[in-house]
Amino acid sequence: MTVRILDSPAAAGAAAAAVVRDCVQDKPDAVLGFATGSSPLPLYNALAESGEDFSGVRGFALDEYVGLPPGDPRSYATVINSEVVERLGLPQGTVRVPDAAAADLDAAAREYEQAIRDAGGVDLQILGIGHNGHVAFNEPGSALDSRTRVEELAERTRRANARFFDSPDEVPTRCLTQGLGTILDARHLLLIAHGADKAEIVARALQGPVTPDCPASALQLHPRVTVVLDRAAAAKLTDTGTPA
Ligand code: GLP
């Protein structure tokens, strides 16, 4: 695991963008895994500002809420479209998002897994981390080998995401999410976190026991992980080997 600690979220975003650019330079039709939430936004800003050609890239989003109408501005399909597809100049339709409006959600989950396999797997998976250690929407208790499936959102997660909704009650209670096993199949994982509120969970995830109680601790099982943090999010790590 490589841990990089930068002075600010913007600097962390630039460092993470360099990892993405390296991947795409090596493989212009790379399959990227895209995360939503605020953590990857400085990365997406840096990629958009780089002016590089990402038009050959294909992608998969990590998760989607169940129960929002198609086109809802809070849906991850809409967010991925505005923050990633449009800003990076990707052709429409090249980034898939789990079909959480499907009548048969279990079938939609299986189809998503198959689509990732058909694309040859994910080359580089961008990840954020929730305050309770969730990655994508794998809440505490998720099996380390779980696959794409319907999940109930934890109350902690619904509270955190209420900032995107008019009232906390509007936050959906369910989602369709890639599993931890699905995420661990990606060839390279890129975890981004910033802010003092993430410091404790980052330390638990990277240096605590590997346990479903902290789903992000599953990253310790992966052979190729790059972690990019700002100084505040790194504050509770011990002995990272990175000069302060
Ligand atoms: C969200 C998303 C995750 C994200 C996490 C952290 O609910 N489902 O993919 O990584 O929570 O969000 P943020 O980056 O806004 O702190």
PDB file of C-alpha atoms and ligand atoms in Angstrom:
ATOM      1  CA  MET A   1       0.000   0.000   0.000  1.00  0.00           C
ATOM      2  CA  THR A   2       1.324   3.430  -0.917  1.00  0.00           C
ATOM      3  CA  VAL A   3       0.140   6.317   1.261  1.00  0.00           C
ATOM      4  CA  ARG A   4       0.645   9.874   0.050  1.00  0.00           C
ATOM      5  CA  ILE A   5      -0.080  12.831   2.324  1.00  0.00           C
ATOM      6  CA  LEU A   6      -0.570  16.258   0.775  1.00  0.00           C
ATOM      7  CA  ASP A   7      -1.110  19.706   2.222  1.00  0.00           C
ATOM      8  CA  SER A   8      -4.649  20.305   1.002  1.00  0.00           C
ATOM      9  CA  PRO A   9      -7.616  18.575  -0.671  1.00  0.00           C
ATOM     10  CA  ALA A  10      -6.676  20.298  -3.941  1.00  0.00           C
ATOM     11  CA  ALA A  11      -3.098  19.002  -3.736  1.00  0.00           C
ATOM     12  CA  ALA A  12      -4.433  15.534  -2.907  1.00  0.00           C
ATOM     13  CA  GLY A  13      -6.748  15.794  -5.918  1.00  0.00           C
ATOM     14  CA  ALA A  14      -3.820  16.705  -8.158  1.00  0.00           C
ATOM     15  CA  ALA A  15      -1.777  13.762  -6.837  1.00  0.00           C
ATOM     16  CA  ALA A  16      -4.697  11.394  -7.382  1.00  0.00           C
ATOM     17  CA  ALA A  17      -5.203  12.808 -10.879  1.00  0.00           C
ATOM     18  CA  ALA A  18      -1.597  11.932 -11.709  1.00  0.00           C
ATOM     19  CA  VAL A  19      -2.367   8.288 -10.823  1.00  0.00           C
ATOM     20  CA  VAL A  20      -5.404   8.318 -13.138  1.00  0.00           C
ATOM     21  CA  ARG A  21      -3.460   9.996 -15.947  1.00  0.00           C
ATOM     22  CA  ASP A  22      -0.656   7.414 -15.678  1.00  0.00           C
ATOM     23  CA  CYS A  23      -3.216   4.646 -15.974  1.00  0.00           C
ATOM     24  CA  VAL A  24      -4.855   6.203 -19.046  1.00  0.00           C
ATOM     25  CA  GLN A  25      -1.531   7.003 -20.712  1.00  0.00           C
ATOM     26  CA  ASP A  26      -0.564   3.331 -20.395  1.00  0.00           C
ATOM     27  CA  LYS A  27      -3.979   2.171 -21.576  1.00  0.00           C
ATOM     28  CA  PRO A  28      -6.122   4.768 -23.399  1.00  0.00           C
ATOM     29  CA  ASP A  29      -9.185   2.499 -23.246  1.00  0.00           C
ATOM     30  CA  ALA A  30      -8.742   1.821 -19.508  1.00  0.00           C
ATOM     31  CA  VAL A  31     -11.762   0.812 -17.471  1.00  0.00           C
ATOM     32  CA  LEU A  32     -12.073   3.251 -14.573  1.00  0.00           C
ATOM     33  CA  GLY A  33     -14.254   2.842 -11.511  1.00  0.00           C
ATOM     34  CA  PHE A  34     -15.799   6.166 -10.507  1.00  0.00           C
ATOM     35  CA  ALA A  35     -16.906   7.168  -7.005  1.00  0.00           C
ATOM     36  CA  THR A  36     -19.399   9.854  -6.059  1.00  0.00           C
ATOM     37  CA  GLY A  37     -19.433  11.969  -2.890  1.00  0.00           C
ATOM     38  CA  SER A  38     -17.248  14.963  -2.168  1.00  0.00           C
ATOM     39  CA  SER A  39     -13.911  13.128  -1.767  1.00  0.00           C
ATOM     40  CA  PRO A  40     -13.157  12.620  -5.482  1.00  0.00           C
ATOM     41  CA  LEU A  41     -14.302  16.087  -6.592  1.00  0.00           C
ATOM     42  CA  PRO A  42     -10.803  17.694  -6.378  1.00  0.00           C
ATOM     43  CA  LEU A  43      -9.542  14.757  -8.453  1.00  0.00           C
ATOM     44  CA  TYR A  44     -12.241  15.281 -11.089  1.00  0.00           C
ATOM     45  CA  ASN A  45     -11.436  19.017 -11.094  1.00  0.00           C
ATOM     46  CA  ALA A  46      -7.762  18.286 -11.707  1.00  0.00           C
ATOM     47  CA  LEU A  47      -8.550  15.831 -14.504  1.00  0.00           C
ATOM     48  CA  ALA A  48     -10.928  18.291 -16.160  1.00  0.00           C
ATOM     49  CA  GLU A  49      -8.337  21.073 -15.942  1.00  0.00           C
ATOM     50  CA  SER A  50      -5.583  18.859 -17.386  1.00  0.00           C
ATOM     51  CA  GLY A  51      -7.259  19.095 -20.786  1.00  0.00           C
ATOM     52  CA  GLU A  52      -6.104  15.576 -21.560  1.00  0.00           C
ATOM     53  CA  ASP A  53      -7.983  13.249 -23.846  1.00  0.00           C
ATOM     54  CA  PHE A  54      -9.995  10.734 -21.842  1.00  0.00           C
ATOM     55  CA  SER A  55     -12.373   9.913 -24.688  1.00  0.00           C
ATOM     56  CA  GLY A  56     -11.260   6.277 -24.926  1.00  0.00           C
ATOM     57  CA  VAL A  57     -11.950   5.528 -21.273  1.00  0.00           C
ATOM     58  CA  ARG A  58     -14.862   3.361 -20.165  1.00  0.00           C
ATOM     59  CA  GLY A  59     -16.214   3.297 -16.648  1.00  0.00           C
ATOM     60  CA  PHE A  60     -18.445   1.931 -13.934  1.00  0.00           C
ATOM     61  CA  ALA A  61     -19.916   3.783 -10.983  1.00  0.00           C
ATOM     62  CA  LEU A  62     -19.824   2.177  -7.570  1.00  0.00           C
ATOM     63  CA  ASP A  63     -23.418   2.552  -6.469  1.00  0.00           C
ATOM     64  CA  GLU A  64     -26.839   4.143  -6.877  1.00  0.00           C
ATOM     65  CA  TYR A  65     -29.782   4.990  -4.643  1.00  0.00           C
ATOM     66  CA  VAL A  66     -32.949   2.932  -4.983  1.00  0.00           C
ATOM     67  CA  GLY A  67     -36.154   4.946  -5.191  1.00  0.00           C
ATOM     68  CA  LEU A  68     -35.164   8.190  -6.883  1.00  0.00           C
ATOM     69  CA  PRO A  69     -36.927   8.948 -10.168  1.00  0.00           C
ATOM     70  CA  PRO A  70     -34.792   8.812 -13.352  1.00  0.00           C
ATOM     71  CA  GLY A  71     -32.988  12.122 -13.863  1.00  0.00           C
ATOM     72  CA  ASP A  72     -33.271  13.125 -10.206  1.00  0.00           C
ATOM     73  CA  PRO A  73     -30.408  15.572  -9.552  1.00  0.00           C
ATOM     74  CA  ARG A  74     -29.397  13.648  -6.395  1.00  0.00           C
ATOM     75  CA  SER A  75     -29.112  10.322  -8.230  1.00  0.00           C
ATOM     76  CA  TYR A  76     -25.572   9.123  -8.777  1.00  0.00           C
ATOM     77  CA  ALA A  77     -26.350   8.639 -12.482  1.00  0.00           C
ATOM     78  CA  THR A  78     -26.937  12.401 -12.729  1.00  0.00           C
ATOM     79  CA  VAL A  79     -23.876  13.240 -10.613  1.00  0.00           C
ATOM     80  CA  ILE A  80     -21.604  10.936 -12.624  1.00  0.00           C
ATOM     81  CA  ASN A  81     -22.912  12.502 -15.815  1.00  0.00           C
ATOM     82  CA  SER A  82     -22.243  16.082 -14.707  1.00  0.00           C
ATOM     83  CA  GLU A  83     -19.017  15.566 -12.693  1.00  0.00           C
ATOM     84  CA  VAL A  84     -17.336  12.912 -14.806  1.00  0.00           C
ATOM     85  CA  VAL A  85     -18.823  12.277 -18.252  1.00  0.00           C
ATOM     86  CA  GLU A  86     -19.368  15.910 -19.248  1.00  0.00           C
ATOM     87  CA  ARG A  87     -16.316  17.382 -17.529  1.00  0.00           C
ATOM     88  CA  LEU A  88     -13.875  14.787 -18.845  1.00  0.00           C
ATOM     89  CA  GLY A  89     -15.396  14.770 -22.316  1.00  0.00           C
ATOM     90  CA  LEU A  90     -16.345  11.098 -22.244  1.00  0.00           C
ATOM     91  CA  PRO A  91     -18.810   9.913 -24.879  1.00  0.00           C
ATOM     92  CA  GLN A  92     -22.342   9.547 -23.467  1.00  0.00           C
ATOM     93  CA  GLY A  93     -23.077   6.006 -22.337  1.00  0.00           C
ATOM     94  CA  THR A  94     -19.474   5.030 -21.608  1.00  0.00           C
ATOM     95  CA  VAL A  95     -19.904   5.104 -17.818  1.00  0.00           C
ATOM     96  CA  ARG A  96     -22.448   2.656 -16.456  1.00  0.00           C
ATOM     97  CA  VAL A  97     -24.272   3.156 -13.187  1.00  0.00           C
ATOM     98  CA  PRO A  98     -26.146   0.331 -11.414  1.00  0.00           C
ATOM     99  CA  ASP A  99     -29.757   0.245 -12.643  1.00  0.00           C
ATOM    100  CA  ALA A 100     -31.505   0.914  -9.369  1.00  0.00           C
ATOM    101  CA  ALA A 101     -34.805   1.592 -11.172  1.00  0.00           C
ATOM    102  CA  ALA A 102     -34.977  -1.997 -12.473  1.00  0.00           C
ATOM    103  CA  ALA A 103     -38.077  -4.015 -11.561  1.00  0.00           C
ATOM    104  CA  ASP A 104     -35.797  -6.902 -10.584  1.00  0.00           C
ATOM    105  CA  LEU A 105     -32.926  -5.435  -8.572  1.00  0.00           C
ATOM    106  CA  ASP A 106     -31.222  -8.777  -7.980  1.00  0.00           C
ATOM    107  CA  ALA A 107     -31.122  -9.372 -11.733  1.00  0.00           C
ATOM    108  CA  ALA A 108     -29.790  -5.825 -12.254  1.00  0.00           C
ATOM    109  CA  ALA A 109     -27.034  -6.577  -9.726  1.00  0.00           C
ATOM    110  CA  ARG A 110     -26.053  -9.770 -11.553  1.00  0.00           C
ATOM    111  CA  GLU A 111     -26.068  -7.933 -14.906  1.00  0.00           C
ATOM    112  CA  TYR A 112     -23.783  -5.245 -13.467  1.00  0.00           C
ATOM    113  CA  GLU A 113     -21.265  -7.840 -12.341  1.00  0.00           C
ATOM    114  CA  GLN A 114     -21.417  -9.423 -15.793  1.00  0.00           C
ATOM    115  CA  ALA A 115     -20.937  -6.048 -17.516  1.00  0.00           C
ATOM    116  CA  ILE A 116     -17.784  -5.403 -15.462  1.00  0.00           C
ATOM    117  CA  ARG A 117     -16.458  -8.862 -16.377  1.00  0.00           C
ATOM    118  CA  ASP A 118     -17.362  -8.324 -20.058  1.00  0.00           C
ATOM    119  CA  ALA A 119     -15.377  -5.071 -20.027  1.00  0.00           C
ATOM    120  CA  GLY A 120     -12.321  -7.008 -18.836  1.00  0.00           C
ATOM    121  CA  GLY A 121     -12.537  -5.826 -15.216  1.00  0.00           C
ATOM    122  CA  VAL A 122     -11.730  -2.453 -13.691  1.00  0.00           C
ATOM    123  CA  ASP A 123      -8.164  -1.193 -14.161  1.00  0.00           C
ATOM    124  CA  LEU A 124      -8.294   1.601 -11.591  1.00  0.00           C
ATOM    125  CA  GLN A 125     -11.018   2.017  -8.981  1.00  0.00           C
ATOM    126  CA  ILE A 126     -11.445   5.448  -7.373  1.00  0.00           C
ATOM    127  CA  LEU A 127     -12.831   5.236  -3.821  1.00  0.00           C
ATOM    128  CA  GLY A 128     -13.952   7.500  -1.010  1.00  0.00           C
ATOM    129  CA  ILE A 129     -14.637   6.359   2.539  1.00  0.00           C
ATOM    130  CA  GLY A 130     -17.673   6.990   4.734  1.00  0.00           C
ATOM    131  CA  HIS A 131     -17.413   8.000   8.387  1.00  0.00           C
ATOM    132  CA  ASN A 132     -18.453   4.489   9.431  1.00  0.00           C
ATOM    133  CA  GLY A 133     -15.894   2.895   7.115  1.00  0.00           C
ATOM    134  CA  HIS A 134     -18.217   2.209   4.206  1.00  0.00           C
ATOM    135  CA  VAL A 135     -16.818   2.019   0.704  1.00  0.00           C
ATOM    136  CA  ALA A 136     -19.332   2.450  -2.074  1.00  0.00           C
ATOM    137  CA  PHE A 137     -22.426   1.645   0.028  1.00  0.00           C
ATOM    138  CA  ASN A 138     -20.941  -1.404   1.749  1.00  0.00           C
ATOM    139  CA  GLU A 139     -22.063  -0.651   5.259  1.00  0.00           C
ATOM    140  CA  PRO A 140     -20.502  -2.189   8.398  1.00  0.00           C
ATOM    141  CA  GLY A 141     -21.291  -5.906   8.467  1.00  0.00           C
ATOM    142  CA  SER A 142     -20.801  -6.323   4.699  1.00  0.00           C
ATOM    143  CA  ALA A 143     -18.964  -9.527   3.852  1.00  0.00           C
ATOM    144  CA  LEU A 144     -15.426  -8.967   2.615  1.00  0.00           C
ATOM    145  CA  ASP A 145     -16.244 -11.085  -0.459  1.00  0.00           C
ATOM    146  CA  SER A 146     -19.682  -9.510  -1.125  1.00  0.00           C
ATOM    147  CA  ARG A 147     -20.814  -8.827  -4.693  1.00  0.00           C
ATOM    148  CA  THR A 148     -23.105  -6.195  -6.249  1.00  0.00           C
ATOM    149  CA  ARG A 149     -26.411  -6.279  -4.376  1.00  0.00           C
ATOM    150  CA  VAL A 150     -29.177  -4.313  -2.701  1.00  0.00           C
ATOM    151  CA  GLU A 151     -28.111  -2.813   0.648  1.00  0.00           C
ATOM    152  CA  GLU A 152     -29.929  -0.928   3.391  1.00  0.00           C
ATOM    153  CA  LEU A 153     -28.256   2.414   4.113  1.00  0.00           C
ATOM    154  CA  ALA A 154     -26.994   2.886   7.663  1.00  0.00           C
ATOM    155  CA  GLU A 155     -28.564   5.757   9.600  1.00  0.00           C
ATOM    156  CA  ARG A 156     -25.075   7.348   9.874  1.00  0.00           C
ATOM    157  CA  THR A 157     -24.807   7.321   6.091  1.00  0.00           C
ATOM    158  CA  ARG A 158     -28.297   8.732   5.594  1.00  0.00           C
ATOM    159  CA  ARG A 159     -27.480  11.558   8.030  1.00  0.00           C
ATOM    160  CA  ALA A 160     -24.208  12.326   6.215  1.00  0.00           C
ATOM    161  CA  ASN A 161     -25.897  12.363   2.817  1.00  0.00           C
ATOM    162  CA  ALA A 162     -28.869  14.440   3.994  1.00  0.00           C
ATOM    163  CA  ARG A 163     -26.854  17.502   2.981  1.00  0.00           C
ATOM    164  CA  PHE A 164     -27.755  16.740  -0.633  1.00  0.00           C
ATOM    165  CA  PHE A 165     -31.515  16.553   0.104  1.00  0.00           C
ATOM    166  CA  ASP A 166     -34.093  19.067   1.328  1.00  0.00           C
ATOM    167  CA  SER A 167     -34.786  16.988   4.427  1.00  0.00           C
ATOM    168  CA  PRO A 168     -33.171  13.916   6.025  1.00  0.00           C
ATOM    169  CA  ASP A 169     -36.396  11.945   5.472  1.00  0.00           C
ATOM    170  CA  GLU A 170     -35.929  12.249   1.712  1.00  0.00           C
ATOM    171  CA  VAL A 171     -32.661  10.288   1.723  1.00  0.00           C
ATOM    172  CA  PRO A 172     -33.407   6.859   0.252  1.00  0.00           C
ATOM    173  CA  THR A 173     -33.186   3.883   2.588  1.00  0.00           C
ATOM    174  CA  ARG A 174     -31.807   1.416   0.033  1.00  0.00           C
ATOM    175  CA  CYS A 175     -29.204   1.308  -2.719  1.00  0.00           C
ATOM    176  CA  LEU A 176     -27.624  -0.954  -5.284  1.00  0.00           C
ATOM    177  CA  THR A 177     -23.901  -1.169  -4.602  1.00  0.00           C
ATOM    178  CA  GLN A 178     -20.862  -2.989  -5.854  1.00  0.00           C
ATOM    179  CA  GLY A 179     -19.704  -5.440  -3.179  1.00  0.00           C
ATOM    180  CA  LEU A 180     -16.371  -5.441  -1.410  1.00  0.00           C
ATOM    181  CA  GLY A 181     -15.383  -8.506  -3.428  1.00  0.00           C
ATOM    182  CA  THR A 182     -16.316  -6.685  -6.638  1.00  0.00           C
ATOM    183  CA  ILE A 183     -14.179  -3.701  -5.641  1.00  0.00           C
ATOM    184  CA  LEU A 184     -11.231  -5.893  -4.620  1.00  0.00           C
ATOM    185  CA  ASP A 185     -11.269  -7.433  -8.122  1.00  0.00           C
ATOM    186  CA  ALA A 186     -10.121  -4.096  -9.603  1.00  0.00           C
ATOM    187  CA  ARG A 187      -6.452  -4.164 -10.528  1.00  0.00           C
ATOM    188  CA  HIS A 188      -5.531  -0.961  -8.681  1.00  0.00           C
ATOM    189  CA  LEU A 189      -7.433   0.861  -5.929  1.00  0.00           C
ATOM    190  CA  LEU A 190      -7.126   4.609  -5.373  1.00  0.00           C
ATOM    191  CA  LEU A 191      -8.585   5.768  -2.039  1.00  0.00           C
ATOM    192  CA  ILE A 192      -9.042   9.490  -1.449  1.00  0.00           C
ATOM    193  CA  ALA A 193      -9.957  11.147   1.836  1.00  0.00           C
ATOM    194  CA  HIS A 194      -9.692  14.620   3.214  1.00  0.00           C
ATOM    195  CA  GLY A 195     -10.747  16.476   6.336  1.00  0.00           C
ATOM    196  CA  ALA A 196     -10.270  15.929  10.071  1.00  0.00           C
ATOM    197  CA  ASP A 197     -13.647  14.182  10.279  1.00  0.00           C
ATOM    198  CA  LYS A 198     -12.167  11.290   8.267  1.00  0.00           C
ATOM    199  CA  ALA A 199      -8.949  10.923  10.316  1.00  0.00           C
ATOM    200  CA  GLU A 200     -10.220   8.304  12.744  1.00  0.00           C
ATOM    201  CA  ILE A 201     -11.855   6.065  10.151  1.00  0.00           C
ATOM    202  CA  VAL A 202      -8.858   6.333   7.801  1.00  0.00           C
ATOM    203  CA  ALA A 203      -6.585   5.077  10.600  1.00  0.00           C
ATOM    204  CA  ARG A 204      -8.980   2.236  11.433  1.00  0.00           C
ATOM    205  CA  ALA A 205      -9.303   1.249   7.782  1.00  0.00           C
ATOM    206  CA  LEU A 206      -5.604   1.287   6.961  1.00  0.00           C
ATOM    207  CA  GLN A 207      -4.032   0.247  10.253  1.00  0.00           C
ATOM    208  CA  GLY A 208      -6.774  -1.502  12.248  1.00  0.00           C
ATOM    209  CA  PRO A 209      -7.909  -5.116  12.015  1.00  0.00           C
ATOM    210  CA  VAL A 210      -9.419  -6.346   8.744  1.00  0.00           C
ATOM    211  CA  THR A 211     -13.046  -6.827   9.683  1.00  0.00           C
ATOM    212  CA  PRO A 212     -16.550  -6.384   8.227  1.00  0.00           C
ATOM    213  CA  ASP A 213     -17.103  -3.891  11.092  1.00  0.00           C
ATOM    214  CA  CYS A 214     -14.929  -1.512   9.047  1.00  0.00           C
ATOM    215  CA  PRO A 215     -15.592  -2.393   5.395  1.00  0.00           C
ATOM    216  CA  ALA A 216     -12.743  -0.190   4.105  1.00  0.00           C
ATOM    217  CA  SER A 217     -10.283  -2.361   6.043  1.00  0.00           C
ATOM    218  CA  ALA A 218     -10.777  -4.849   3.166  1.00  0.00           C
ATOM    219  CA  LEU A 219      -8.379  -2.654   1.187  1.00  0.00           C
ATOM    220  CA  GLN A 220      -5.564  -4.126   3.268  1.00  0.00           C
ATOM    221  CA  LEU A 221      -6.213  -7.413   1.427  1.00  0.00           C
ATOM    222  CA  HIS A 222      -5.465  -5.869  -1.992  1.00  0.00           C
ATOM    223  CA  PRO A 223      -1.966  -6.039  -3.487  1.00  0.00           C
ATOM    224  CA  ARG A 224      -2.042  -2.622  -5.164  1.00  0.00           C
ATOM    225  CA  VAL A 225      -3.593   0.277  -3.262  1.00  0.00           C
ATOM    226  CA  THR A 226      -2.703   3.952  -3.496  1.00  0.00           C
ATOM    227  CA  VAL A 227      -4.083   6.165  -0.721  1.00  0.00           C
ATOM    228  CA  VAL A 228      -4.061   9.935  -1.182  1.00  0.00           C
ATOM    229  CA  LEU A 229      -4.879  12.012   1.897  1.00  0.00           C
ATOM    230  CA  ASP A 230      -4.698  15.578   2.978  1.00  0.00           C
ATOM    231  CA  ARG A 231      -2.840  16.232   6.205  1.00  0.00           C
ATOM    232  CA  ALA A 232      -6.040  16.454   8.283  1.00  0.00           C
ATOM    233  CA  ALA A 233      -7.322  13.047   7.163  1.00  0.00           C
ATOM    234  CA  ALA A 234      -3.881  11.512   7.824  1.00  0.00           C
ATOM    235  CA  ALA A 235      -3.591  12.932  11.330  1.00  0.00           C
ATOM    236  CA  LYS A 236      -4.356   9.687  13.190  1.00  0.00           C
ATOM    237  CA  LEU A 237      -2.115   7.401  11.132  1.00  0.00           C
ATOM    238  CA  THR A 238       1.031   6.154  12.785  1.00  0.00           C
ATOM    239  CA  ASP A 239       4.316   5.608  11.016  1.00  0.00           C
ATOM    240  CA  THR A 240       3.334   6.107   7.379  1.00  0.00           C
ATOM    241  CA  GLY A 241       6.923   6.454   6.272  1.00  0.00           C
ATOM    242  CA  THR A 242       5.907   9.759   4.694  1.00  0.00           C
ATOM    243  CA  PRO A 243       7.718  12.867   5.962  1.00  0.00           C
ATOM    244  CA  ALA A 244       5.339  15.276   7.721  1.00  0.00           C
TER     245      ALA A 244
HETATM  246  C1  GLP B   1     -21.193   8.078  -0.090  1.00  0.00           C
HETATM  247  C2  GLP B   1     -20.907   7.171  -1.309  1.00  0.00           C
HETATM  248  C3  GLP B   1     -19.503   6.636  -1.248  1.00  0.00           C
HETATM  249  C4  GLP B   1     -18.600   7.742  -0.765  1.00  0.00           C
HETATM  250  C5  GLP B   1     -18.866   8.009   0.683  1.00  0.00           C
HETATM  251  C6  GLP B   1     -18.112   9.180   1.264  1.00  0.00           C
HETATM  252  O1  GLP B   1     -22.392   7.872   0.499  1.00  0.00           O
HETATM  253  N1  GLP B   1     -21.816   6.126  -1.552  1.00  0.00           N
HETATM  254  O2  GLP B   1     -19.125   6.112  -2.510  1.00  0.00           O
HETATM  255  O3  GLP B   1     -17.258   7.372  -0.923  1.00  0.00           O
HETATM  256  O4  GLP B   1     -20.247   8.087   0.948  1.00  0.00           O
HETATM  257  O5  GLP B   1     -18.657  10.375   0.826  1.00  0.00           O
HETATM  258  P1  GLP B   1     -17.881  11.753   0.882  1.00  0.00           P
HETATM  259  O6  GLP B   1     -16.750  11.606  -0.080  1.00  0.00           O
HETATM  260  O7  GLP B   1     -18.878  12.777   0.429  1.00  0.00           O
HETATM  261  O8  GLP B   1     -17.422  11.936   2.274  1.00  0.00           O
END
